[in-house]
Amino acid sequence: MRFIIKHQEEYSRAELVLRTLFGALYIAIPHGILLIFVGIWSLILWFFSFWVILFTGKYPPSFFDFQVKYFHWNNRVNARLFNLVDGYPAFGLSKNDDLTDFDIKIPESSSRSLLLLRFFFAWLYVLIPHGFILYFRAIASLILAFLAFWVVLFTGKYPPSWHEFIVGTFRWSQRLNNYLYYMTDEYPPFTGKALANDEGLFEQRDN
């Protein structure tokens, strides 16, 4: 999986204050309204994907591509709302972003047994252990985001280790989504760090 939210050398204090005071109005509401409807379609495709994989062992490419674009849109909006990057997030499924990126390779085949296991027991072996850890990690990320606001406000710089921790929380959550949406058969690792195979995908897709 390729998941990128770039750490900038300098951050705009004006954009920081504007997002914090009015981000809900001019970012969260317009994007959120559209993403609700896109998210409903995403869930419909998730439902149909289950049956297609069950009978064919393959994830429909057009469904997969839609989910990737949907998650990318979500991630670039969240990156702004958490002040991880500057700039306004683009509307639409096909928009690119210089500061954020998300991509994942479509599997050549998907395991039917793992598909059924996830469908019936994901709550037990995926959501409970990952959800428990992510709950506390999300709280820590919110605290760091609050502290980072003041650091950026006075220095114009975002502490790199704080930035990576918060990005890691989003990366961890995205890996969880990939698994629950049947986009990969690889069980999500208990880490938010970028892995070696992530970098391999990054280089492969850019060359």
PDB file of C-alpha atoms in Angstrom:
ATOM      1  CA  MET A   1       0.000   0.000   0.000  1.00  0.00           C
ATOM      2  CA  ARG A   2       1.154   3.485  -0.828  1.00  0.00           C
ATOM      3  CA  PHE A   3       0.020   6.052   1.736  1.00  0.00           C
ATOM      4  CA  ILE A   4       1.631   9.486   1.772  1.00  0.00           C
ATOM      5  CA  ILE A   5       0.934  12.696   3.653  1.00  0.00           C
ATOM      6  CA  LYS A   6       4.011  14.833   3.133  1.00  0.00           C
ATOM      7  CA  HIS A   7       5.708  16.754   5.900  1.00  0.00           C
ATOM      8  CA  GLN A   8       6.324  20.316   4.734  1.00  0.00           C
ATOM      9  CA  GLU A   9       9.386  22.325   5.591  1.00  0.00           C
ATOM     10  CA  GLU A  10       7.247  25.390   6.269  1.00  0.00           C
ATOM     11  CA  TYR A  11       3.552  25.755   7.106  1.00  0.00           C
ATOM     12  CA  SER A  12       1.305  28.766   6.547  1.00  0.00           C
ATOM     13  CA  ARG A  13       0.165  30.300   9.819  1.00  0.00           C
ATOM     14  CA  ALA A  14      -2.692  32.077   8.041  1.00  0.00           C
ATOM     15  CA  GLU A  15      -4.027  28.817   6.590  1.00  0.00           C
ATOM     16  CA  LEU A  16      -3.570  27.137   9.964  1.00  0.00           C
ATOM     17  CA  VAL A  17      -5.760  29.692  11.737  1.00  0.00           C
ATOM     18  CA  LEU A  18      -8.304  29.755   8.902  1.00  0.00           C
ATOM     19  CA  ARG A  19      -8.662  25.952   8.903  1.00  0.00           C
ATOM     20  CA  THR A  20      -8.927  25.785  12.674  1.00  0.00           C
ATOM     21  CA  LEU A  21     -11.594  28.481  12.918  1.00  0.00           C
ATOM     22  CA  PHE A  22     -13.565  27.839   9.745  1.00  0.00           C
ATOM     23  CA  GLY A  23     -12.392  24.462   8.430  1.00  0.00           C
ATOM     24  CA  ALA A  24     -15.679  22.833   9.383  1.00  0.00           C
ATOM     25  CA  LEU A  25     -17.526  25.420   7.288  1.00  0.00           C
ATOM     26  CA  TYR A  26     -15.492  25.489   4.075  1.00  0.00           C
ATOM     27  CA  ILE A  27     -13.812  22.049   4.132  1.00  0.00           C
ATOM     28  CA  ALA A  28     -15.700  19.537   6.262  1.00  0.00           C
ATOM     29  CA  ILE A  29     -19.260  20.480   5.242  1.00  0.00           C
ATOM     30  CA  PRO A  30     -18.942  20.705   1.430  1.00  0.00           C
ATOM     31  CA  HIS A  31     -16.633  17.704   1.160  1.00  0.00           C
ATOM     32  CA  GLY A  32     -18.547  15.794   3.830  1.00  0.00           C
ATOM     33  CA  ILE A  33     -21.889  16.157   2.044  1.00  0.00           C
ATOM     34  CA  LEU A  34     -20.445  14.796  -1.193  1.00  0.00           C
ATOM     35  CA  LEU A  35     -18.497  12.055   0.564  1.00  0.00           C
ATOM     36  CA  ILE A  36     -21.667  10.819   2.277  1.00  0.00           C
ATOM     37  CA  PHE A  37     -23.188   9.991  -1.105  1.00  0.00           C
ATOM     38  CA  VAL A  38     -19.913   8.660  -2.494  1.00  0.00           C
ATOM     39  CA  GLY A  39     -19.538   6.588   0.678  1.00  0.00           C
ATOM     40  CA  ILE A  40     -22.999   5.075   0.202  1.00  0.00           C
ATOM     41  CA  TRP A  41     -22.022   3.974  -3.292  1.00  0.00           C
ATOM     42  CA  SER A  42     -18.757   2.648  -1.870  1.00  0.00           C
ATOM     43  CA  LEU A  43     -20.711   0.448   0.543  1.00  0.00           C
ATOM     44  CA  ILE A  44     -22.930  -0.792  -2.285  1.00  0.00           C
ATOM     45  CA  LEU A  45     -19.852  -1.766  -4.298  1.00  0.00           C
ATOM     46  CA  TRP A  46     -18.393  -3.415  -1.188  1.00  0.00           C
ATOM     47  CA  PHE A  47     -21.529  -5.553  -0.931  1.00  0.00           C
ATOM     48  CA  PHE A  48     -21.450  -6.579  -4.597  1.00  0.00           C
ATOM     49  CA  SER A  49     -17.693  -7.152  -4.446  1.00  0.00           C
ATOM     50  CA  PHE A  50     -18.265  -9.804  -1.789  1.00  0.00           C
ATOM     51  CA  TRP A  51     -20.433 -11.847  -4.136  1.00  0.00           C
ATOM     52  CA  VAL A  52     -18.201 -11.363  -7.168  1.00  0.00           C
ATOM     53  CA  ILE A  53     -15.134 -12.501  -5.215  1.00  0.00           C
ATOM     54  CA  LEU A  54     -17.076 -15.395  -3.715  1.00  0.00           C
ATOM     55  CA  PHE A  55     -18.012 -16.754  -7.152  1.00  0.00           C
ATOM     56  CA  THR A  56     -14.988 -15.715  -9.229  1.00  0.00           C
ATOM     57  CA  GLY A  57     -12.101 -15.277  -6.765  1.00  0.00           C
ATOM     58  CA  LYS A  58     -11.316 -11.861  -8.249  1.00  0.00           C
ATOM     59  CA  TYR A  59     -12.045  -8.288  -7.223  1.00  0.00           C
ATOM     60  CA  PRO A  60     -13.791  -6.345 -10.044  1.00  0.00           C
ATOM     61  CA  PRO A  61     -11.175  -3.822 -11.300  1.00  0.00           C
ATOM     62  CA  SER A  62     -13.684  -0.989 -11.764  1.00  0.00           C
ATOM     63  CA  PHE A  63     -15.006  -1.488  -8.210  1.00  0.00           C
ATOM     64  CA  PHE A  64     -11.457  -1.601  -6.856  1.00  0.00           C
ATOM     65  CA  ASP A  65     -10.476   1.590  -8.674  1.00  0.00           C
ATOM     66  CA  PHE A  66     -13.504   3.403  -7.256  1.00  0.00           C
ATOM     67  CA  GLN A  67     -12.644   2.387  -3.696  1.00  0.00           C
ATOM     68  CA  VAL A  68      -9.044   3.568  -4.094  1.00  0.00           C
ATOM     69  CA  LYS A  69     -10.197   6.965  -5.350  1.00  0.00           C
ATOM     70  CA  TYR A  70     -12.807   7.236  -2.593  1.00  0.00           C
ATOM     71  CA  PHE A  71     -10.243   6.536   0.121  1.00  0.00           C
ATOM     72  CA  HIS A  72      -7.792   8.973  -1.462  1.00  0.00           C
ATOM     73  CA  TRP A  73     -10.428  11.719  -1.358  1.00  0.00           C
ATOM     74  CA  ASN A  74     -11.099  10.969   2.307  1.00  0.00           C
ATOM     75  CA  ASN A  75      -7.415  11.038   3.155  1.00  0.00           C
ATOM     76  CA  ARG A  76      -6.662  14.349   1.491  1.00  0.00           C
ATOM     77  CA  VAL A  77      -9.575  15.977   3.334  1.00  0.00           C
ATOM     78  CA  ASN A  78      -8.497  14.529   6.691  1.00  0.00           C
ATOM     79  CA  ALA A  79      -4.924  15.661   6.074  1.00  0.00           C
ATOM     80  CA  ARG A  80      -6.143  19.264   5.882  1.00  0.00           C
ATOM     81  CA  LEU A  81      -8.545  19.062   8.805  1.00  0.00           C
ATOM     82  CA  PHE A  82      -5.691  17.784  10.981  1.00  0.00           C
ATOM     83  CA  ASN A  83      -3.384  20.546   9.648  1.00  0.00           C
ATOM     84  CA  LEU A  84      -0.931  17.936   8.346  1.00  0.00           C
ATOM     85  CA  VAL A  85      -0.591  19.775   5.023  1.00  0.00           C
ATOM     86  CA  ASP A  86      -1.547  23.159   3.613  1.00  0.00           C
ATOM     87  CA  GLY A  87      -3.752  23.873   0.633  1.00  0.00           C
ATOM     88  CA  TYR A  88      -7.365  23.129  -0.152  1.00  0.00           C
ATOM     89  CA  PRO A  89      -8.343  19.512  -0.902  1.00  0.00           C
ATOM     90  CA  ALA A  90      -9.599  18.984  -4.433  1.00  0.00           C
ATOM     91  CA  PHE A  91     -13.128  17.789  -5.046  1.00  0.00           C
ATOM     92  CA  GLY A  92     -13.700  14.603  -7.008  1.00  0.00           C
ATOM     93  CA  LEU A  93     -12.603  11.016  -7.315  1.00  0.00           C
ATOM     94  CA  SER A  94     -10.031  11.522 -10.067  1.00  0.00           C
ATOM     95  CA  LYS A  95      -8.176  14.501  -8.607  1.00  0.00           C
ATOM     96  CA  ASN A  96      -4.483  14.280  -7.753  1.00  0.00           C
ATOM     97  CA  ASP A  97      -2.761  15.920  -4.821  1.00  0.00           C
ATOM     98  CA  ASP A  98       0.917  16.886  -4.599  1.00  0.00           C
ATOM     99  CA  LEU A  99       0.948  16.569  -0.808  1.00  0.00           C
ATOM    100  CA  THR A 100      -1.070  13.395  -0.267  1.00  0.00           C
ATOM    101  CA  ASP A 101      -1.377  10.095  -2.073  1.00  0.00           C
ATOM    102  CA  PHE A 102      -2.992   6.706  -1.665  1.00  0.00           C
ATOM    103  CA  ASP A 103      -2.727   3.646  -3.861  1.00  0.00           C
ATOM    104  CA  ILE A 104      -2.861  -0.095  -3.529  1.00  0.00           C
ATOM    105  CA  LYS A 105      -2.336  -2.828  -6.096  1.00  0.00           C
ATOM    106  CA  ILE A 106      -5.343  -4.882  -7.059  1.00  0.00           C
ATOM    107  CA  PRO A 107      -4.704  -8.549  -6.170  1.00  0.00           C
ATOM    108  CA  GLU A 108      -4.536 -11.035  -9.025  1.00  0.00           C
ATOM    109  CA  SER A 109      -6.842 -13.292  -7.020  1.00  0.00           C
ATOM    110  CA  SER A 110      -8.595 -13.213  -3.646  1.00  0.00           C
ATOM    111  CA  SER A 111      -9.089 -16.040  -1.189  1.00  0.00           C
ATOM    112  CA  ARG A 112     -12.705 -17.152  -0.842  1.00  0.00           C
ATOM    113  CA  SER A 113     -12.042 -18.718   2.555  1.00  0.00           C
ATOM    114  CA  LEU A 114     -10.532 -15.479   3.883  1.00  0.00           C
ATOM    115  CA  LEU A 115     -13.444 -13.588   2.377  1.00  0.00           C
ATOM    116  CA  LEU A 116     -15.937 -15.670   4.360  1.00  0.00           C
ATOM    117  CA  LEU A 117     -13.775 -15.489   7.484  1.00  0.00           C
ATOM    118  CA  ARG A 118     -13.780 -11.703   7.340  1.00  0.00           C
ATOM    119  CA  PHE A 119     -17.478 -11.508   6.582  1.00  0.00           C
ATOM    120  CA  PHE A 120     -18.474 -13.546   9.628  1.00  0.00           C
ATOM    121  CA  PHE A 121     -15.669 -13.006  12.139  1.00  0.00           C
ATOM    122  CA  ALA A 122     -13.881  -9.730  11.276  1.00  0.00           C
ATOM    123  CA  TRP A 123     -15.405  -8.173  14.394  1.00  0.00           C
ATOM    124  CA  LEU A 124     -13.601 -10.754  16.510  1.00  0.00           C
ATOM    125  CA  TYR A 125     -10.114 -11.025  15.071  1.00  0.00           C
ATOM    126  CA  VAL A 126      -9.794  -7.652  13.290  1.00  0.00           C
ATOM    127  CA  LEU A 127     -12.006  -4.956  14.799  1.00  0.00           C
ATOM    128  CA  ILE A 128     -11.542  -5.812  18.469  1.00  0.00           C
ATOM    129  CA  PRO A 129      -7.715  -6.001  18.635  1.00  0.00           C
ATOM    130  CA  HIS A 130      -7.043  -3.209  16.125  1.00  0.00           C
ATOM    131  CA  GLY A 131      -9.937  -1.063  17.318  1.00  0.00           C
ATOM    132  CA  PHE A 132      -8.765  -1.237  20.928  1.00  0.00           C
ATOM    133  CA  ILE A 133      -5.278   0.006  20.071  1.00  0.00           C
ATOM    134  CA  LEU A 134      -6.434   2.553  17.505  1.00  0.00           C
ATOM    135  CA  TYR A 135      -8.860   4.047  20.024  1.00  0.00           C
ATOM    136  CA  PHE A 136      -6.024   5.105  22.327  1.00  0.00           C
ATOM    137  CA  ARG A 137      -3.750   5.971  19.425  1.00  0.00           C
ATOM    138  CA  ALA A 138      -6.470   8.258  18.036  1.00  0.00           C
ATOM    139  CA  ILE A 139      -6.710  10.043  21.397  1.00  0.00           C
ATOM    140  CA  ALA A 140      -2.925  10.534  21.401  1.00  0.00           C
ATOM    141  CA  SER A 141      -3.111  11.819  17.807  1.00  0.00           C
ATOM    142  CA  LEU A 142      -5.767  14.375  18.753  1.00  0.00           C
ATOM    143  CA  ILE A 143      -3.619  15.610  21.637  1.00  0.00           C
ATOM    144  CA  LEU A 144      -0.578  15.924  19.354  1.00  0.00           C
ATOM    145  CA  ALA A 145      -2.656  17.718  16.723  1.00  0.00           C
ATOM    146  CA  PHE A 146      -3.759  20.233  19.360  1.00  0.00           C
ATOM    147  CA  LEU A 147      -0.195  20.806  20.555  1.00  0.00           C
ATOM    148  CA  ALA A 148       1.088  20.966  16.979  1.00  0.00           C
ATOM    149  CA  PHE A 149      -1.317  23.820  16.251  1.00  0.00           C
ATOM    150  CA  TRP A 150       0.515  26.023  18.755  1.00  0.00           C
ATOM    151  CA  VAL A 151       3.943  24.934  17.578  1.00  0.00           C
ATOM    152  CA  VAL A 152       3.097  25.726  13.950  1.00  0.00           C
ATOM    153  CA  LEU A 153       1.433  28.985  14.960  1.00  0.00           C
ATOM    154  CA  PHE A 154       4.598  30.254  16.663  1.00  0.00           C
ATOM    155  CA  THR A 155       7.300  28.581  14.559  1.00  0.00           C
ATOM    156  CA  GLY A 156       5.750  27.767  11.178  1.00  0.00           C
ATOM    157  CA  LYS A 157       7.081  24.224  11.496  1.00  0.00           C
ATOM    158  CA  TYR A 158       5.333  20.950  12.305  1.00  0.00           C
ATOM    159  CA  PRO A 159       7.360  18.656  14.605  1.00  0.00           C
ATOM    160  CA  PRO A 160       8.354  15.755  12.292  1.00  0.00           C
ATOM    161  CA  SER A 161       7.890  13.012  14.896  1.00  0.00           C
ATOM    162  CA  TRP A 162       4.391  14.262  15.755  1.00  0.00           C
ATOM    163  CA  HIS A 163       3.513  14.486  12.085  1.00  0.00           C
ATOM    164  CA  GLU A 164       4.682  10.929  11.446  1.00  0.00           C
ATOM    165  CA  PHE A 165       2.754   9.604  14.443  1.00  0.00           C
ATOM    166  CA  ILE A 166      -0.518  11.152  13.276  1.00  0.00           C
ATOM    167  CA  VAL A 167       0.092  10.050   9.676  1.00  0.00           C
ATOM    168  CA  GLY A 168       0.835   6.591  11.063  1.00  0.00           C
ATOM    169  CA  THR A 169      -2.554   6.548  12.762  1.00  0.00           C
ATOM    170  CA  PHE A 170      -4.257   7.286   9.447  1.00  0.00           C
ATOM    171  CA  ARG A 171      -2.040   4.732   7.665  1.00  0.00           C
ATOM    172  CA  TRP A 172      -2.935   2.060  10.215  1.00  0.00           C
ATOM    173  CA  SER A 173      -6.626   2.845   9.827  1.00  0.00           C
ATOM    174  CA  GLN A 174      -6.329   2.701   6.039  1.00  0.00           C
ATOM    175  CA  ARG A 175      -4.699  -0.723   6.165  1.00  0.00           C
ATOM    176  CA  LEU A 176      -7.633  -1.837   8.273  1.00  0.00           C
ATOM    177  CA  ASN A 177     -10.053  -0.495   5.676  1.00  0.00           C
ATOM    178  CA  ASN A 178      -8.178  -2.258   2.883  1.00  0.00           C
ATOM    179  CA  TYR A 179      -8.565  -5.571   4.658  1.00  0.00           C
ATOM    180  CA  LEU A 180     -12.213  -5.098   5.625  1.00  0.00           C
ATOM    181  CA  TYR A 181     -13.111  -3.976   2.098  1.00  0.00           C
ATOM    182  CA  TYR A 182     -11.530  -7.201   0.713  1.00  0.00           C
ATOM    183  CA  MET A 183      -8.938  -5.154  -1.199  1.00  0.00           C
ATOM    184  CA  THR A 184      -6.129  -7.279   0.195  1.00  0.00           C
ATOM    185  CA  ASP A 185      -5.825 -10.665   1.878  1.00  0.00           C
ATOM    186  CA  GLU A 186      -2.867  -9.491   3.956  1.00  0.00           C
ATOM    187  CA  TYR A 187      -3.787  -9.103   7.617  1.00  0.00           C
ATOM    188  CA  PRO A 188      -3.067  -5.502   8.702  1.00  0.00           C
ATOM    189  CA  PRO A 189       0.083  -5.191  10.814  1.00  0.00           C
ATOM    190  CA  PHE A 190      -0.082  -3.622  14.252  1.00  0.00           C
ATOM    191  CA  THR A 191       1.916  -0.578  13.227  1.00  0.00           C
ATOM    192  CA  GLY A 192       1.400   2.737  11.507  1.00  0.00           C
ATOM    193  CA  LYS A 193       4.887   2.853  10.018  1.00  0.00           C
ATOM    194  CA  ALA A 194       5.531   2.595   6.294  1.00  0.00           C
ATOM    195  CA  LEU A 195       6.778  -0.877   5.436  1.00  0.00           C
ATOM    196  CA  ALA A 196       9.372  -2.060   2.946  1.00  0.00           C
ATOM    197  CA  ASN A 197       6.758  -3.327   0.489  1.00  0.00           C
ATOM    198  CA  ASP A 198       5.092   0.106   0.625  1.00  0.00           C
ATOM    199  CA  GLU A 199       8.258   1.674  -0.708  1.00  0.00           C
ATOM    200  CA  GLY A 200       8.495  -1.016  -3.361  1.00  0.00           C
ATOM    201  CA  LEU A 201       5.042  -0.074  -4.640  1.00  0.00           C
ATOM    202  CA  PHE A 202       5.999   3.610  -4.504  1.00  0.00           C
ATOM    203  CA  GLU A 203       9.017   3.064  -6.748  1.00  0.00           C
ATOM    204  CA  GLN A 204       7.197   0.693  -9.073  1.00  0.00           C
ATOM    205  CA  ARG A 205       4.297   3.046  -9.727  1.00  0.00           C
ATOM    206  CA  ASP A 206       6.551   6.065 -10.314  1.00  0.00           C
ATOM    207  CA  ASN A 207       8.873   4.388 -12.818  1.00  0.00           C
TER     208      ASN A 207
END
